[in-house]
Amino acid sequence: MTPQERIAELTERLNYYNFQYYQNSISEIDDFLFDKLLAELTGLETQYPQYRAPDSPTQRVGGTVSKEFAQVYHRFPMLSLGNTYSEEDLVEFDNRVRKGLDGAEFEYVCELKFDGVALSMTYENGILTQGATRGDGTRGDDITNNIRTIRTVPLSVPARLNPPVLFEVRGEGFLPLTEFERINAAREDIGEALLANPRNAASGMFKKQDSAAVAKNRLDCYVYSFLSDQLIFQTHEESLTALQQWGFNVSPTWQKCADIQAVMAYIGEWESKRFTLPLGTDGIVLKVNRYDQQDQLGFTAKSPRWAIAFKYKAQAASTTLNAINYQVGRTGAVTPVAMLTPVLLAGTTVKRASLHNANEIERLGVQLHDTVFVEKGGEIIPKITGVDLTKRTGQTVPIIYPTHCPACGTELIRTEGEANVYCPNEPGCPPQRQARFEHFIQRRAMNIESLGEGKIQLLLERGLVHTPADLYDLTYEQLLGIEKVFMDEETGKKRVVSFREKTVENILTAIGKSKAQPFSNVLFAIGIRYVGNTTAERLVDYFGTVDALMDASQETLANVPDVGPRIAESAANWFADPDNRTYIERLRAAGLQLAGERKTIEAVSESLAGKTFLYTGSFQNYSREQLETEIVANGGKLLSGVTKKLNYLIVGENAGPSKVSKAETLGVQMIGENEFTAMLTV
Ligand code: IVH
């Protein structure tokens, strides 16, 4: 291949990866390989500049701009950072800096390199006026409303803290790992496809048009840069300290380092410690501390000369794939789990890895007994990232996806366009039955959690229950004294499950109490595929009673806010099934709530008791009326003007400047609607 051909090939390939990454939130290549290819292209272009394409990925900072949002120009371009993977490169960087500063003394600030989405927040007169994505580095998407949903991004910085009239803060928006796990568990529970990793999940959320939907996810943002024409800080360290005082979320992981040796120590320290952080990190960033020295060093076309990222090698290990376990979920989805020879990875022993679905097995081209690479990325569950073909022996066996349910033997079905394969034997398939009970008893559903996994299994085995409706017929005499010793296959440990007097009493009380759970909980509990908590609430708001819901056509269902055609079809099919109707009738006979609770202004909590509120502007999640209702229903008091008696001013979009400045003068705390929402739930 000639250099010209190779340049063309690399340009096309890297542009494609960039497009997938920035536009579709899909990472098709790991960072290490991407950077290697980019370095190769940069090298070739330096040697043969005549072959450089105008759209070469070396010529721009990031992706292209998406169409849906208004575009905003960045006051200061959003650049990227040079990457290194070796200590030698770092030493070279250090030498370049020293030379650039003519041998003057300097210090670094080290930070972690957070794996999320770059965000920019602009404050004018202390008020957050604009939030944007990086876009192509020059222009990005105006996602102000979405950024406002981040609880840790202050909507205003009080005047008493003397912020500049105009300043910009940059940071990394992210979805905390625990949130990611929680969202995926909930998605799995209702049969939704899982989110691939926290970075993609965050990127997808920030790009949603509906900021109310964005607000439901607890997105967060670590800030790491301050920009303003008013030079109020001398060093990066000073700006981080101030940002923290101004109410921004500055990760406490940064450290001032006197020299490159101290930087190396920081790198060593965080190599494994970073796995204890609430988000994924893929390296560290070192920045020259003094701003005048940063200015002296300046920028290349793409990145600052005063900062560089050091990337950790992905924590990977290789091991053997011994078997595939096919797990059957509540909605019948059959998912493959790789069973591995235990291997140590980033401080924990890994025995299993997720394989997502049949497509993933095909994509990897993996066979049984292959040596595979496992990696721990931003996720907690490790994944198989490739096959070590150099180690493939004649002993490997192609993986044949089962055609029949591994649990009950029923022939599996695959719906066009869906990655999942399903076992259709909903009523009889044991793991589906078990999972249906576990779903039914969870706190967000009927709240009978005293009845755990083992006890349910025992009740099912003894034939005391078949469907969750049977729970309501259980008697004290039936339950008392039943017992079983379970053997944990993995640990070999014994576990005794027994129904003693006190246990039985607790369970029967919880079952009795569950009859008072609101209709929306019941609707979620019955486990219609794709119907999560929120959808259940919307359906109850719309239809009011189970009878109205049962009689609704698919078209009517699709009219309900937040209910798309897929959910409408799933719900219509569910209610069309006579067995399900019988099930509903049994729940009705047992006394469960099957009619909606329309919202009234009755007191719901005392969480705002003794506090006074006023709002200004408009909000994403509340109409003015709803906001007033919430304040009053939760024990708060609504005031009519900004006075010393006011505790909180809730600031929305297009907030009244006079209210805001008066609140500032009087030192009244200003909060966003999400902070307000958070106050309701404490
Ligand atoms: S400073 C001039 N600090 O990495 C560049 N960036 O490749 C200023 N990132 O787009 C960026 N953690 O999204 C900086 N502690 C950190 C960072 C960080 C993650 C991301 C950021 C930026 C990309 C640069």
PDB file of N, CA and C in Angstrom, residues 509-562:
ATOM      1  N   THR A 509     -48.143 -10.234  57.568  1.00  0.00           N
ATOM      2  CA  THR A 509     -48.458  -8.815  57.788  1.00  0.00           C
ATOM      3  C   THR A 509     -48.101  -8.005  56.543  1.00  0.00           C
ATOM      4  N   ALA A 510     -46.910  -8.276  55.998  1.00  0.00           N
ATOM      5  CA  ALA A 510     -46.479  -7.527  54.809  1.00  0.00           C
ATOM      6  C   ALA A 510     -47.420  -7.788  53.634  1.00  0.00           C
ATOM      7  N   ILE A 511     -47.848  -9.033  53.484  1.00  0.00           N
ATOM      8  CA  ILE A 511     -48.778  -9.350  52.389  1.00  0.00           C
ATOM      9  C   ILE A 511     -50.085  -8.578  52.590  1.00  0.00           C
ATOM     10  N   GLY A 512     -50.568  -8.570  53.830  1.00  0.00           N
ATOM     11  CA  GLY A 512     -51.803  -7.839  54.139  1.00  0.00           C
ATOM     12  C   GLY A 512     -51.658  -6.354  53.836  1.00  0.00           C
ATOM     13  N   LYS A 513     -50.536  -5.782  54.277  1.00  0.00           N
ATOM     14  CA  LYS A 513     -50.310  -4.347  54.062  1.00  0.00           C
ATOM     15  C   LYS A 513     -50.205  -4.008  52.586  1.00  0.00           C
ATOM     16  N   SER A 514     -49.698  -4.948  51.814  1.00  0.00           N
ATOM     17  CA  SER A 514     -49.459  -4.669  50.396  1.00  0.00           C
ATOM     18  C   SER A 514     -50.756  -4.365  49.650  1.00  0.00           C
ATOM     19  N   LYS A 515     -51.871  -4.773  50.262  1.00  0.00           N
ATOM     20  CA  LYS A 515     -53.159  -4.513  49.610  1.00  0.00           C
ATOM     21  C   LYS A 515     -53.444  -3.017  49.516  1.00  0.00           C
ATOM     22  N   ALA A 516     -52.736  -2.248  50.334  1.00  0.00           N
ATOM     23  CA  ALA A 516     -52.948  -0.799  50.296  1.00  0.00           C
ATOM     24  C   ALA A 516     -52.005  -0.109  49.318  1.00  0.00           C
ATOM     25  N   GLN A 517     -51.109  -0.847  48.706  1.00  0.00           N
ATOM     26  CA  GLN A 517     -50.193  -0.217  47.747  1.00  0.00           C
ATOM     27  C   GLN A 517     -51.017   0.410  46.611  1.00  0.00           C
ATOM     28  N   PRO A 518     -50.621   1.604  46.160  1.00  0.00           N
ATOM     29  CA  PRO A 518     -51.430   2.271  45.127  1.00  0.00           C
ATOM     30  C   PRO A 518     -51.484   1.485  43.818  1.00  0.00           C
ATOM     31  N   PHE A 519     -52.493   1.790  43.049  1.00  0.00           N
ATOM     32  CA  PHE A 519     -52.735   1.091  41.784  1.00  0.00           C
ATOM     33  C   PHE A 519     -51.493   1.102  40.886  1.00  0.00           C
ATOM     34  N   SER A 520     -50.782   2.215  40.845  1.00  0.00           N
ATOM     35  CA  SER A 520     -49.630   2.255  39.937  1.00  0.00           C
ATOM     36  C   SER A 520     -48.578   1.225  40.355  1.00  0.00           C
ATOM     37  N   ASN A 521     -48.447   0.983  41.661  1.00  0.00           N
ATOM     38  CA  ASN A 521     -47.506  -0.056  42.106  1.00  0.00           C
ATOM     39  C   ASN A 521     -47.994  -1.437  41.657  1.00  0.00           C
ATOM     40  N   VAL A 522     -49.313  -1.648  41.769  1.00  0.00           N
ATOM     41  CA  VAL A 522     -49.871  -2.941  41.357  1.00  0.00           C
ATOM     42  C   VAL A 522     -49.625  -3.144  39.862  1.00  0.00           C
ATOM     43  N   LEU A 523     -49.840  -2.077  39.111  1.00  0.00           N
ATOM     44  CA  LEU A 523     -49.684  -2.163  37.665  1.00  0.00           C
ATOM     45  C   LEU A 523     -48.232  -2.471  37.284  1.00  0.00           C
ATOM     46  N   PHE A 524     -47.318  -1.906  38.033  1.00  0.00           N
ATOM     47  CA  PHE A 524     -45.908  -2.218  37.804  1.00  0.00           C
ATOM     48  C   PHE A 524     -45.624  -3.660  38.241  1.00  0.00           C
ATOM     49  N   ALA A 525     -46.218  -4.060  39.371  1.00  0.00           N
ATOM     50  CA  ALA A 525     -45.947  -5.382  39.946  1.00  0.00           C
ATOM     51  C   ALA A 525     -46.374  -6.524  39.030  1.00  0.00           C
ATOM     52  N   ILE A 526     -47.461  -6.342  38.288  1.00  0.00           N
ATOM     53  CA  ILE A 526     -47.953  -7.458  37.470  1.00  0.00           C
ATOM     54  C   ILE A 526     -47.005  -7.762  36.310  1.00  0.00           C
ATOM     55  N   GLY A 527     -46.077  -6.871  36.044  1.00  0.00           N
ATOM     56  CA  GLY A 527     -44.949  -7.237  35.190  1.00  0.00           C
ATOM     57  C   GLY A 527     -45.219  -7.306  33.702  1.00  0.00           C
ATOM     58  N   ILE A 528     -45.891  -6.303  33.164  1.00  0.00           N
ATOM     59  CA  ILE A 528     -46.067  -6.237  31.714  1.00  0.00           C
ATOM     60  C   ILE A 528     -44.744  -5.784  31.106  1.00  0.00           C
ATOM     61  N   ARG A 529     -44.285  -6.474  30.099  1.00  0.00           N
ATOM     62  CA  ARG A 529     -42.984  -6.123  29.514  1.00  0.00           C
ATOM     63  C   ARG A 529     -42.957  -4.651  29.093  1.00  0.00           C
ATOM     64  N   TYR A 530     -41.897  -3.979  29.399  1.00  0.00           N
ATOM     65  CA  TYR A 530     -41.615  -2.569  29.106  1.00  0.00           C
ATOM     66  C   TYR A 530     -42.376  -1.584  29.986  1.00  0.00           C
ATOM     67  N   VAL A 531     -43.248  -2.091  30.868  1.00  0.00           N
ATOM     68  CA  VAL A 531     -43.971  -1.156  31.735  1.00  0.00           C
ATOM     69  C   VAL A 531     -43.210  -0.997  33.062  1.00  0.00           C
ATOM     70  N   GLY A 532     -42.452   0.070  33.158  1.00  0.00           N
ATOM     71  CA  GLY A 532     -41.714   0.375  34.382  1.00  0.00           C
ATOM     72  C   GLY A 532     -42.575   1.231  35.296  1.00  0.00           C
ATOM     73  N   ASN A 533     -41.981   1.690  36.404  1.00  0.00           N
ATOM     74  CA  ASN A 533     -42.719   2.516  37.370  1.00  0.00           C
ATOM     75  C   ASN A 533     -43.373   3.731  36.774  1.00  0.00           C
ATOM     76  N   THR A 534     -42.566   4.471  35.986  1.00  0.00           N
ATOM     77  CA  THR A 534     -43.066   5.736  35.468  1.00  0.00           C
ATOM     78  C   THR A 534     -44.195   5.502  34.483  1.00  0.00           C
ATOM     79  N   THR A 535     -44.010   4.521  33.603  1.00  0.00           N
ATOM     80  CA  THR A 535     -45.072   4.218  32.643  1.00  0.00           C
ATOM     81  C   THR A 535     -46.344   3.832  33.395  1.00  0.00           C
ATOM     82  N   ALA A 536     -46.174   3.038  34.455  1.00  0.00           N
ATOM     83  CA  ALA A 536     -47.349   2.620  35.236  1.00  0.00           C
ATOM     84  C   ALA A 536     -48.065   3.854  35.786  1.00  0.00           C
ATOM     85  N   GLU A 537     -47.292   4.806  36.296  1.00  0.00           N
ATOM     86  CA  GLU A 537     -47.914   6.025  36.835  1.00  0.00           C
ATOM     87  C   GLU A 537     -48.669   6.790  35.755  1.00  0.00           C
ATOM     88  N   ARG A 538     -48.048   6.903  34.566  1.00  0.00           N
ATOM     89  CA  ARG A 538     -48.702   7.610  33.457  1.00  0.00           C
ATOM     90  C   ARG A 538     -50.020   6.936  33.085  1.00  0.00           C
ATOM     91  N   LEU A 539     -49.996   5.586  33.053  1.00  0.00           N
ATOM     92  CA  LEU A 539     -51.203   4.851  32.669  1.00  0.00           C
ATOM     93  C   LEU A 539     -52.313   5.079  33.689  1.00  0.00           C
ATOM     94  N   VAL A 540     -51.928   5.095  34.974  1.00  0.00           N
ATOM     95  CA  VAL A 540     -52.934   5.318  36.014  1.00  0.00           C
ATOM     96  C   VAL A 540     -53.488   6.740  35.908  1.00  0.00           C
ATOM     97  N   ASP A 541     -52.603   7.716  35.701  1.00  0.00           N
ATOM     98  CA  ASP A 541     -53.060   9.104  35.547  1.00  0.00           C
ATOM     99  C   ASP A 541     -54.064   9.207  34.406  1.00  0.00           C
ATOM    100  N   TYR A 542     -53.817   8.460  33.352  1.00  0.00           N
ATOM    101  CA  TYR A 542     -54.637   8.585  32.142  1.00  0.00           C
ATOM    102  C   TYR A 542     -55.950   7.814  32.255  1.00  0.00           C
ATOM    103  N   PHE A 543     -55.854   6.553  32.731  1.00  0.00           N
ATOM    104  CA  PHE A 543     -57.057   5.711  32.704  1.00  0.00           C
ATOM    105  C   PHE A 543     -57.804   5.649  34.034  1.00  0.00           C
ATOM    106  N   GLY A 544     -57.096   5.857  35.115  1.00  0.00           N
ATOM    107  CA  GLY A 544     -57.766   5.850  36.417  1.00  0.00           C
ATOM    108  C   GLY A 544     -58.054   4.468  36.978  1.00  0.00           C
ATOM    109  N   THR A 545     -58.694   3.599  36.169  1.00  0.00           N
ATOM    110  CA  THR A 545     -59.053   2.283  36.712  1.00  0.00           C
ATOM    111  C   THR A 545     -58.529   1.170  35.818  1.00  0.00           C
ATOM    112  N   VAL A 546     -58.411  -0.007  36.397  1.00  0.00           N
ATOM    113  CA  VAL A 546     -57.927  -1.139  35.618  1.00  0.00           C
ATOM    114  C   VAL A 546     -58.942  -1.500  34.527  1.00  0.00           C
ATOM    115  N   ASP A 547     -60.213  -1.255  34.803  1.00  0.00           N
ATOM    116  CA  ASP A 547     -61.227  -1.612  33.799  1.00  0.00           C
ATOM    117  C   ASP A 547     -61.077  -0.748  32.555  1.00  0.00           C
ATOM    118  N   ALA A 548     -60.857   0.539  32.763  1.00  0.00           N
ATOM    119  CA  ALA A 548     -60.661   1.431  31.614  1.00  0.00           C
ATOM    120  C   ALA A 548     -59.398   1.028  30.861  1.00  0.00           C
ATOM    121  N   LEU A 549     -58.399   0.644  31.597  1.00  0.00           N
ATOM    122  CA  LEU A 549     -57.131   0.256  30.982  1.00  0.00           C
ATOM    123  C   LEU A 549     -57.281  -1.035  30.178  1.00  0.00           C
ATOM    124  N   MET A 550     -58.002  -1.998  30.756  1.00  0.00           N
ATOM    125  CA  MET A 550     -58.183  -3.287  30.077  1.00  0.00           C
ATOM    126  C   MET A 550     -58.931  -3.138  28.761  1.00  0.00           C
ATOM    127  N   ASP A 551     -59.844  -2.176  28.728  1.00  0.00           N
ATOM    128  CA  ASP A 551     -60.661  -2.003  27.526  1.00  0.00           C
ATOM    129  C   ASP A 551     -60.023  -1.087  26.493  1.00  0.00           C
ATOM    130  N   ALA A 552     -58.899  -0.497  26.826  1.00  0.00           N
ATOM    131  CA  ALA A 552     -58.290   0.470  25.902  1.00  0.00           C
ATOM    132  C   ALA A 552     -57.670  -0.237  24.703  1.00  0.00           C
ATOM    133  N   SER A 553     -57.822   0.383  23.552  1.00  0.00           N
ATOM    134  CA  SER A 553     -57.202  -0.181  22.357  1.00  0.00           C
ATOM    135  C   SER A 553     -55.727   0.204  22.343  1.00  0.00           C
ATOM    136  N   GLN A 554     -55.016  -0.472  21.463  1.00  0.00           N
ATOM    137  CA  GLN A 554     -53.590  -0.165  21.338  1.00  0.00           C
ATOM    138  C   GLN A 554     -53.382   1.307  20.955  1.00  0.00           C
ATOM    139  N   GLU A 555     -54.273   1.824  20.092  1.00  0.00           N
ATOM    140  CA  GLU A 555     -54.162   3.220  19.641  1.00  0.00           C
ATOM    141  C   GLU A 555     -54.353   4.173  20.818  1.00  0.00           C
ATOM    142  N   THR A 556     -55.383   3.880  21.626  1.00  0.00           N
ATOM    143  CA  THR A 556     -55.627   4.738  22.786  1.00  0.00           C
ATOM    144  C   THR A 556     -54.426   4.710  23.721  1.00  0.00           C
ATOM    145  N   LEU A 557     -53.898   3.502  23.932  1.00  0.00           N
ATOM    146  CA  LEU A 557     -52.738   3.372  24.825  1.00  0.00           C
ATOM    147  C   LEU A 557     -51.571   4.221  24.338  1.00  0.00           C
ATOM    148  N   ALA A 558     -51.411   4.236  23.010  1.00  0.00           N
ATOM    149  CA  ALA A 558     -50.274   4.975  22.453  1.00  0.00           C
ATOM    150  C   ALA A 558     -50.436   6.491  22.607  1.00  0.00           C
ATOM    151  N   ASN A 559     -51.643   6.945  22.963  1.00  0.00           N
ATOM    152  CA  ASN A 559     -51.867   8.377  23.185  1.00  0.00           C
ATOM    153  C   ASN A 559     -51.373   8.852  24.538  1.00  0.00           C
ATOM    154  N   VAL A 560     -51.144   7.904  25.427  1.00  0.00           N
ATOM    155  CA  VAL A 560     -50.754   8.268  26.798  1.00  0.00           C
ATOM    156  C   VAL A 560     -49.340   8.858  26.770  1.00  0.00           C
ATOM    157  N   PRO A 561     -49.142   9.975  27.488  1.00  0.00           N
ATOM    158  CA  PRO A 561     -47.794  10.548  27.515  1.00  0.00           C
ATOM    159  C   PRO A 561     -46.760   9.501  27.938  1.00  0.00           C
ATOM    160  N   ASP A 562     -45.620   9.527  27.284  1.00  0.00           N
ATOM    161  CA  ASP A 562     -44.514   8.599  27.590  1.00  0.00           C
ATOM    162  C   ASP A 562     -44.759   7.163  27.148  1.00  0.00           C
TER     163      ASP A 562
END
